[in-house]
Short mmCIF file of C-alpha atoms and ligand atoms in Angstrom, two decimals:
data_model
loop_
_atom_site.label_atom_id
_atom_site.label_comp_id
_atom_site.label_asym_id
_atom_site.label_seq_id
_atom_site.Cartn_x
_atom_site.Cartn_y
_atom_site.Cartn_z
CA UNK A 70 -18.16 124.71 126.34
CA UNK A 71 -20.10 122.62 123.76
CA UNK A 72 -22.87 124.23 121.62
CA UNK A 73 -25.94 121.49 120.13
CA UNK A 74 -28.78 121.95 118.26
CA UNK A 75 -31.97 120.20 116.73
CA UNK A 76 -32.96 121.11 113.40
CA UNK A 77 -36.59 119.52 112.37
CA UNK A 78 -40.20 121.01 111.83
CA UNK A 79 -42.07 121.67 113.90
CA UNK A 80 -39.52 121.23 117.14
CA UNK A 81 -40.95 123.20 119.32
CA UNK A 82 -41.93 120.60 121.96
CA UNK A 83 -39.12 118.64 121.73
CA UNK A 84 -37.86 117.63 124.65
CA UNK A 85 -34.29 117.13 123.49
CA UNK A 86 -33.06 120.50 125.18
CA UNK A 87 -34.64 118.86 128.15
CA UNK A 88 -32.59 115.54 128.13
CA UNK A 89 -29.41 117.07 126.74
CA UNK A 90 -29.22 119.97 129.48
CA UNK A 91 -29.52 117.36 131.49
CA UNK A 92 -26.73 115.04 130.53
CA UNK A 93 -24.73 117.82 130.67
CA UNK A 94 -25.31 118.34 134.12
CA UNK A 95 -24.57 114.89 134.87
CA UNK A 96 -20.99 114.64 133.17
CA UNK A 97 -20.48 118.48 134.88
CA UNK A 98 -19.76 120.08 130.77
CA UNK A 99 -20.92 123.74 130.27
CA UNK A 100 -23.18 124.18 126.78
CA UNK A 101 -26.07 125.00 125.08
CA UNK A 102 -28.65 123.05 123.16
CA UNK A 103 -30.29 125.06 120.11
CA UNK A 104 -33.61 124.39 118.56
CA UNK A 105 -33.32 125.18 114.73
CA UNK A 106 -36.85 124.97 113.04
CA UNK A 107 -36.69 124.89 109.58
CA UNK A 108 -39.34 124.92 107.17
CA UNK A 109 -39.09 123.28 104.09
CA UNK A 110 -38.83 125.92 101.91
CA UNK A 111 -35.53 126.71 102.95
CA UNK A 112 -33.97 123.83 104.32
CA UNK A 113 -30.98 124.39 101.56
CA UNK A 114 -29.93 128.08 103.30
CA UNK A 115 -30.53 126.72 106.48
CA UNK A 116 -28.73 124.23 106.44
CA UNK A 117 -25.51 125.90 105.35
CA UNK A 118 -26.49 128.35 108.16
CA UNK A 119 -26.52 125.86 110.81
CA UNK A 120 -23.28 124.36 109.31
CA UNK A 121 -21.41 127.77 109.69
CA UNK A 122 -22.52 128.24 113.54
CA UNK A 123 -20.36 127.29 116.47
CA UNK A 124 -21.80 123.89 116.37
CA UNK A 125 -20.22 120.67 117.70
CA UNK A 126 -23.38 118.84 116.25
CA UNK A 127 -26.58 118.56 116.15
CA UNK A 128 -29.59 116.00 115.81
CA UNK A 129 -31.99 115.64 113.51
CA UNK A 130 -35.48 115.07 113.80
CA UNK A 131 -38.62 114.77 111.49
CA UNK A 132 -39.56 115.20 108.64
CA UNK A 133 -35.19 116.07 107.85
CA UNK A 134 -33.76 112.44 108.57
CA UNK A 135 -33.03 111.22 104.98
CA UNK A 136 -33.38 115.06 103.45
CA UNK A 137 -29.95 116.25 105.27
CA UNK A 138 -27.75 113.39 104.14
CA UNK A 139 -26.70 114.51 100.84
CA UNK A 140 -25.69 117.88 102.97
CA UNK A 141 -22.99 115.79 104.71
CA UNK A 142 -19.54 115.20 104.51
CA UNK A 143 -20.00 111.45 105.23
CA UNK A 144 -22.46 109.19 107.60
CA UNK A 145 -21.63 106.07 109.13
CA UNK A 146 -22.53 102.13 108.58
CA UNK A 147 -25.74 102.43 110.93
CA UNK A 148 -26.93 105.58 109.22
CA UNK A 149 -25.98 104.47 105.52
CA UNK A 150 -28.13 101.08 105.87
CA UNK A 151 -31.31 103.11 107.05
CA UNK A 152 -30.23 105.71 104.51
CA UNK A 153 -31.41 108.26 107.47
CA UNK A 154 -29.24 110.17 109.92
CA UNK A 155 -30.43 111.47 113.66
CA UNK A 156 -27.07 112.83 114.45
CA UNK A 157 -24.47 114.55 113.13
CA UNK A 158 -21.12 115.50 114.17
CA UNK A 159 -18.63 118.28 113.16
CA UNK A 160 -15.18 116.51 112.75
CA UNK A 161 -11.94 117.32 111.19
CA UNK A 162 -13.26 114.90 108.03
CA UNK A 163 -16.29 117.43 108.18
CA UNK A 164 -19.44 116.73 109.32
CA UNK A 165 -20.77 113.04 109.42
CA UNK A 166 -23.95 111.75 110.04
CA UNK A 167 -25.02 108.48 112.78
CA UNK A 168 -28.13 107.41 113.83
CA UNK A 169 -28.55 106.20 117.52
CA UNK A 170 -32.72 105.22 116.87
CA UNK A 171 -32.15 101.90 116.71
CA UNK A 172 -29.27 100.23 119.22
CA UNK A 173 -31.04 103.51 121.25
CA UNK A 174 -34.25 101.26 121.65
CA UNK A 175 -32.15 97.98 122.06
CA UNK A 176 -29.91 98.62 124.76
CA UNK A 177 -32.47 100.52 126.79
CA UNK A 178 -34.90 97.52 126.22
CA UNK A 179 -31.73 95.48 127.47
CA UNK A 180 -30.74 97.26 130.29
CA UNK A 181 -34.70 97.22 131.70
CA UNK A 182 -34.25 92.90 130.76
CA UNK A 183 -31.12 92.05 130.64
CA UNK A 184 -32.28 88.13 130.23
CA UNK A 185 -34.10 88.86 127.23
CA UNK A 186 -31.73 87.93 124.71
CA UNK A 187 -30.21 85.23 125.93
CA UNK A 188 -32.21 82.56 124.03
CA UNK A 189 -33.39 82.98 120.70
CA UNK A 190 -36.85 84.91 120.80
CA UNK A 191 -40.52 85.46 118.77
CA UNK A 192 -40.65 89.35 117.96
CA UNK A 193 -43.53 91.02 116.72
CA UNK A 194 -42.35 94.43 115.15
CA UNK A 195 -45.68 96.45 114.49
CA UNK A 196 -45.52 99.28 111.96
CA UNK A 197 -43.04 99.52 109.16
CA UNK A 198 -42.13 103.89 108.92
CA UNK A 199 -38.99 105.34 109.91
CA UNK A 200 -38.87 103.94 113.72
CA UNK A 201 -39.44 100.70 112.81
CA UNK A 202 -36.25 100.37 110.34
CA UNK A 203 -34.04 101.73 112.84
CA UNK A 204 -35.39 99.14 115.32
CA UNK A 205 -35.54 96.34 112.94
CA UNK A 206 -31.98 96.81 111.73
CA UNK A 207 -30.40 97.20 115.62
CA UNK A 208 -32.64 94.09 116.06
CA UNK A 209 -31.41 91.86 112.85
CA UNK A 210 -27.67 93.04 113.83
CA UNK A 211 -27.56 92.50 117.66
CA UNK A 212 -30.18 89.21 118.90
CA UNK A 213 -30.86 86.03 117.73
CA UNK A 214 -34.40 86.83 116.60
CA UNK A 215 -37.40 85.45 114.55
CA UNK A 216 -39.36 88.67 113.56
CA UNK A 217 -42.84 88.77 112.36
CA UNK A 218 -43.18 92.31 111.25
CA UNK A 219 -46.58 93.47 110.96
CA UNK A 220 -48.07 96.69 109.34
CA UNK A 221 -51.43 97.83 108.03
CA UNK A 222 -49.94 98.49 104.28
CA UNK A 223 -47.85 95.09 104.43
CA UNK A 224 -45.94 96.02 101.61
CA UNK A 225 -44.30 98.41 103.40
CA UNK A 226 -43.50 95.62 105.70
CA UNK A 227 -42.22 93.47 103.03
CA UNK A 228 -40.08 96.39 101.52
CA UNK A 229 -38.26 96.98 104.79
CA UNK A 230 -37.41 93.03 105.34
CA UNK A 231 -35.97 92.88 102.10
CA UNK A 232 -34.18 96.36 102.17
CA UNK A 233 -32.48 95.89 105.07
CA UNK A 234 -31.28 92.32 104.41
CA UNK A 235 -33.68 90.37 107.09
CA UNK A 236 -35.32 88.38 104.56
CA UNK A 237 -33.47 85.28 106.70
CA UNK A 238 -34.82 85.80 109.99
CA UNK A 239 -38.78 87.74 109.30
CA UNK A 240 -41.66 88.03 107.40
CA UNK A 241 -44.43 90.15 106.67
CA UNK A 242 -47.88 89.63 108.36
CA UNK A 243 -51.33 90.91 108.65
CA UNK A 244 -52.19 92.95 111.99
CA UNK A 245 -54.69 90.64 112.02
CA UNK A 246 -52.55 87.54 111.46
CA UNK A 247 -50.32 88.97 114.51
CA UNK A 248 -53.02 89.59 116.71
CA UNK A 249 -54.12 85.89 116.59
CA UNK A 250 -50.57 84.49 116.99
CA UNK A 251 -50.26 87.09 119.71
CA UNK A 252 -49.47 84.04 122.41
CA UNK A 253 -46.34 82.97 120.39
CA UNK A 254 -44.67 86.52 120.55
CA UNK A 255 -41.92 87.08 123.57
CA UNK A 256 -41.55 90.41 122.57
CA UNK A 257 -44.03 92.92 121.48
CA UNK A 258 -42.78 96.34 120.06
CA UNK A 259 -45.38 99.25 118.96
CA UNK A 260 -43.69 101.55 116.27
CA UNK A 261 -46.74 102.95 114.76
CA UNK A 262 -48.23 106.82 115.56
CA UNK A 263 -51.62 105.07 116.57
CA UNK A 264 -52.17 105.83 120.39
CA UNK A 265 -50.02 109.43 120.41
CA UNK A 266 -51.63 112.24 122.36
CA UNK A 267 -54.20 113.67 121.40
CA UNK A 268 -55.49 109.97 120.18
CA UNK A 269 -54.67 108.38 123.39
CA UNK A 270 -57.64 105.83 123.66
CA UNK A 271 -56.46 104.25 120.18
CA UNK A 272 -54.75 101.32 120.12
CA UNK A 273 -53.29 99.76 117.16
CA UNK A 274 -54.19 95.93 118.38
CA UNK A 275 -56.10 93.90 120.67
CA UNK A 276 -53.43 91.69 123.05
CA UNK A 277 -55.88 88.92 124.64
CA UNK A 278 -54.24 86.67 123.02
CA UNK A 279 -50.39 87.35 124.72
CA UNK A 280 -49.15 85.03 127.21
CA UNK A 281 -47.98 86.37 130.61
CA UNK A 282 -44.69 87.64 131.19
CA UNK A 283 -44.25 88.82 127.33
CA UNK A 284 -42.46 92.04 127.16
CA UNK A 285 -44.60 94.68 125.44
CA UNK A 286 -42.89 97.94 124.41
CA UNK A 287 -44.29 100.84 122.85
CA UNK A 288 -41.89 103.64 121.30
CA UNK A 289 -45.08 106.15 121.54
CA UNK A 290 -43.96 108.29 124.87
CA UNK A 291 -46.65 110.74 124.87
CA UNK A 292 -48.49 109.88 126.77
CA UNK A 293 -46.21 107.43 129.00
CA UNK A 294 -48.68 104.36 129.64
CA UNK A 295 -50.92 104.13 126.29
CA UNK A 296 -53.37 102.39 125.86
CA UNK A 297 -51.68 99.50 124.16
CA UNK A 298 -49.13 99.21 127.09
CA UNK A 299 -51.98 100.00 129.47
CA UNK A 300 -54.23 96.76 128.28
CA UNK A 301 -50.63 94.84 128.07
CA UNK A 302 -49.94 95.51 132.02
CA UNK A 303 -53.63 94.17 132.54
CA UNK A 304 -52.63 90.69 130.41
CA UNK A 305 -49.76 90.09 133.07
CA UNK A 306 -46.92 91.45 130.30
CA UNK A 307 -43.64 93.58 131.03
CA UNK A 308 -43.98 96.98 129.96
CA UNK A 309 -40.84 98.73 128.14
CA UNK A 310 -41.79 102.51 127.84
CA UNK A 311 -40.67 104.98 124.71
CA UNK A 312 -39.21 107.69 126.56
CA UNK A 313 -36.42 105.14 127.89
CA UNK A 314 -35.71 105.02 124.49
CA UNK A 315 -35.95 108.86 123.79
CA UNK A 316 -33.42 108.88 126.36
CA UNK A 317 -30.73 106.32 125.36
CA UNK A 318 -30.78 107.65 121.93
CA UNK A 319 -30.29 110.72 122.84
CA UNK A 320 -27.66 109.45 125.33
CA UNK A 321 -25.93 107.83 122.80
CA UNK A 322 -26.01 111.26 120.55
CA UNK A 323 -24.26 113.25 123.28
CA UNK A 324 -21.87 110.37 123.51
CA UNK A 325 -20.61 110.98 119.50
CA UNK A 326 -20.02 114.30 120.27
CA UNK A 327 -18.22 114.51 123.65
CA UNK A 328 -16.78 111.16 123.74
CA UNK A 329 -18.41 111.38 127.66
CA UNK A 330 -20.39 108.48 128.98
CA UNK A 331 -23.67 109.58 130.72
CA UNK A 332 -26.08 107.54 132.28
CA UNK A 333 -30.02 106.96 130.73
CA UNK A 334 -30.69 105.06 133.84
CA UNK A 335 -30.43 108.21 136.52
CA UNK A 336 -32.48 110.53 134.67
CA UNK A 337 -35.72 107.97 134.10
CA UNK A 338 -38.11 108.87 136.92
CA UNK A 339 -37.63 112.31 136.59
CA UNK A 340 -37.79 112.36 132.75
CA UNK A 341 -40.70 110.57 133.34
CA UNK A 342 -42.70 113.00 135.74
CA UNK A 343 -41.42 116.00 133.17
CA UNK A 344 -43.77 113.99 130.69
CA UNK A 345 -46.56 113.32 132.97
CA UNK A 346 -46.39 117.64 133.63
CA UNK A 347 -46.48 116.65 137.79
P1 ATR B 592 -42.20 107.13 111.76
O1 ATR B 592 -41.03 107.59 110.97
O2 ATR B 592 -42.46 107.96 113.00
O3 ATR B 592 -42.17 105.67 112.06
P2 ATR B 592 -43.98 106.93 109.46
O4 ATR B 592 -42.85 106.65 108.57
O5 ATR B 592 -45.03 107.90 109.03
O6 ATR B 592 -43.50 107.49 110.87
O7 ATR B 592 -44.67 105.54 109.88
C1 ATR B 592 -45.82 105.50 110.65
C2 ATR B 592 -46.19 104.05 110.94
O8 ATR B 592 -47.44 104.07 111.63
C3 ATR B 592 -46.42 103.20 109.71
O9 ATR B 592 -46.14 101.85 110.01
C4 ATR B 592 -47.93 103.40 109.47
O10 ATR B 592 -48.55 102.37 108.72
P3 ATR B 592 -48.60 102.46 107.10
O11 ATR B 592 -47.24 102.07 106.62
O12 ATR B 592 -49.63 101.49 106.72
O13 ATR B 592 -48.94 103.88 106.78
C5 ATR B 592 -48.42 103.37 110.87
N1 ATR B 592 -49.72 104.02 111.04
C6 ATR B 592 -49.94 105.34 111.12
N2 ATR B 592 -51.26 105.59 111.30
C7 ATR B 592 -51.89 104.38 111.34
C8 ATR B 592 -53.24 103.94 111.54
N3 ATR B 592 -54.24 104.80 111.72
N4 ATR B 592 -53.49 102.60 111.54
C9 ATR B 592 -52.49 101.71 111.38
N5 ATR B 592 -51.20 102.06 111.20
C10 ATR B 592 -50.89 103.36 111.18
#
């Protein structure tokens, strides 16, 4: 019997319970999945609370990523180079932090094209926050990439290169810069908020420019097609979708603490209708 939980604010949509029941189902354990919502106020006794609970781990979601690390007993190499933590595991060292974000999005954008990195590739990374680290770091450890990374405060773009040591392989643009070298781009990847439910018809740049056949993913996955994958599938490009990323990371989280191996790739279509509420 394994016990889970998600501590964050606000969590109460989270579809984590979802996914992880789930999972659970498919490797045939018994357990719960908790939601813990903590406000910030008192994320220092809740904290300890959750640590003295049952608890074989737990994720971590916004706005407690980088906030819970000095509350652990030790995080690994992923976690310590984003210096933010989406899992953590009880252990006989204590509890230790991961974070699954990143190789998350890149192995379920390889499993959907499992071609893709087989030659060195143009990636456009758009947005610089949380997300796009995690990405960008899975991405500068794993492929033989060229990143442009654009964002609308381009410092933040610049600080994130250079932070995570990719200073060899990207550089900072304009949105507006990327939007005209849109055709040179084999991979597209949306990290920003812009085109999240409720603010579905936003979209955080034109893609006339993009050749055919580019793969276009957007980590938004509410709603499922946005608009920026929407006008994307109209241009002829290859649409990678943010809950198959939801899923792997979460996957991969449930992995750390059972040391079972699950499946992402089963539990897509019908992940997928949850989201669309059919
Ligand atoms: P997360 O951790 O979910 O990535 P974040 O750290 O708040 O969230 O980052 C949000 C990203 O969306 C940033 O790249 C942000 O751009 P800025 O760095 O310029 O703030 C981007 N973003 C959010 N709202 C935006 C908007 N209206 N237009 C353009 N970019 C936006």
């Amino acid at each position: 019997m394994f016990t889970f939980g998600l501590a964050g604010f606000p969590v109460g949509h989270s579809l984590s319970p979802w996914i992880h029941e789930q999972l659970m189902e498919q490797t045939g354990v018994e357990g719960k999945y908790h939601l813990f919502e903590i406000t910030p106020e008192d994320f220092d006794e809740q904290i300890d609370q959750i640590k003295k609970q049952q608890l074989d781990g737990f994720n971590v979601t916004v706005p407690y990523k980088e906030k819970i690390i000095p509350y652990l007993d030790g995080i690994d190499a992923s976690a310590e180079q984003l210096g933010a933590v989406n899992t953590v595991k009880r252990t006989s060292d204590g509890w230790i932090g991961y974070n699954t974000d990143g190789t998350g999005f890149l192995h379920s954008l390889q499993a959907r094209f499992p071609d893709l990195f087989h030659q060195k590739i143009n990636v456009l990374l758009l947005g610089s926050g949380g997300a796009a680290r995690g990405i960008f770091a899975a991405l500068m450890d794993q492929a033989e990439v060229k990143v442009d990374v654009a964002n609308r405060t381009i410092s933040r773009a610049e600080a994130m290169i250079t932070e995570t040591g990719g200073d060899h392989a990207a550089r900072a643009v304009t949105i507006e810069e990327a939007e005209q070298a849109a055709g040179g781009y084999d991979l597209i990847i949306q990290t920003t908020t812009v085109g999240m439910s409720p603010n579905d018809d936003t979209s955080i740049m034109p893609l006339q420019n993009i050749k055919e056949g580019t793969v276009v993913s957007d980590i938004v996955y509410r709603p499922v097609m946005t608009s920026f994958l929407k006008e994307a599938e109209e241009k002829g490009a290859r649409l990678h979708f943010g809950h198959e990323m939801l899923l792997q990371q979460a996957v991969y989280a449930f992995q750390i603490w059972t040391d079972l191996h699950p499946e992402a790739h089963p539990l897509l279509e019908k992940f997928e209708r949850k989201l669309k509420g059919e």
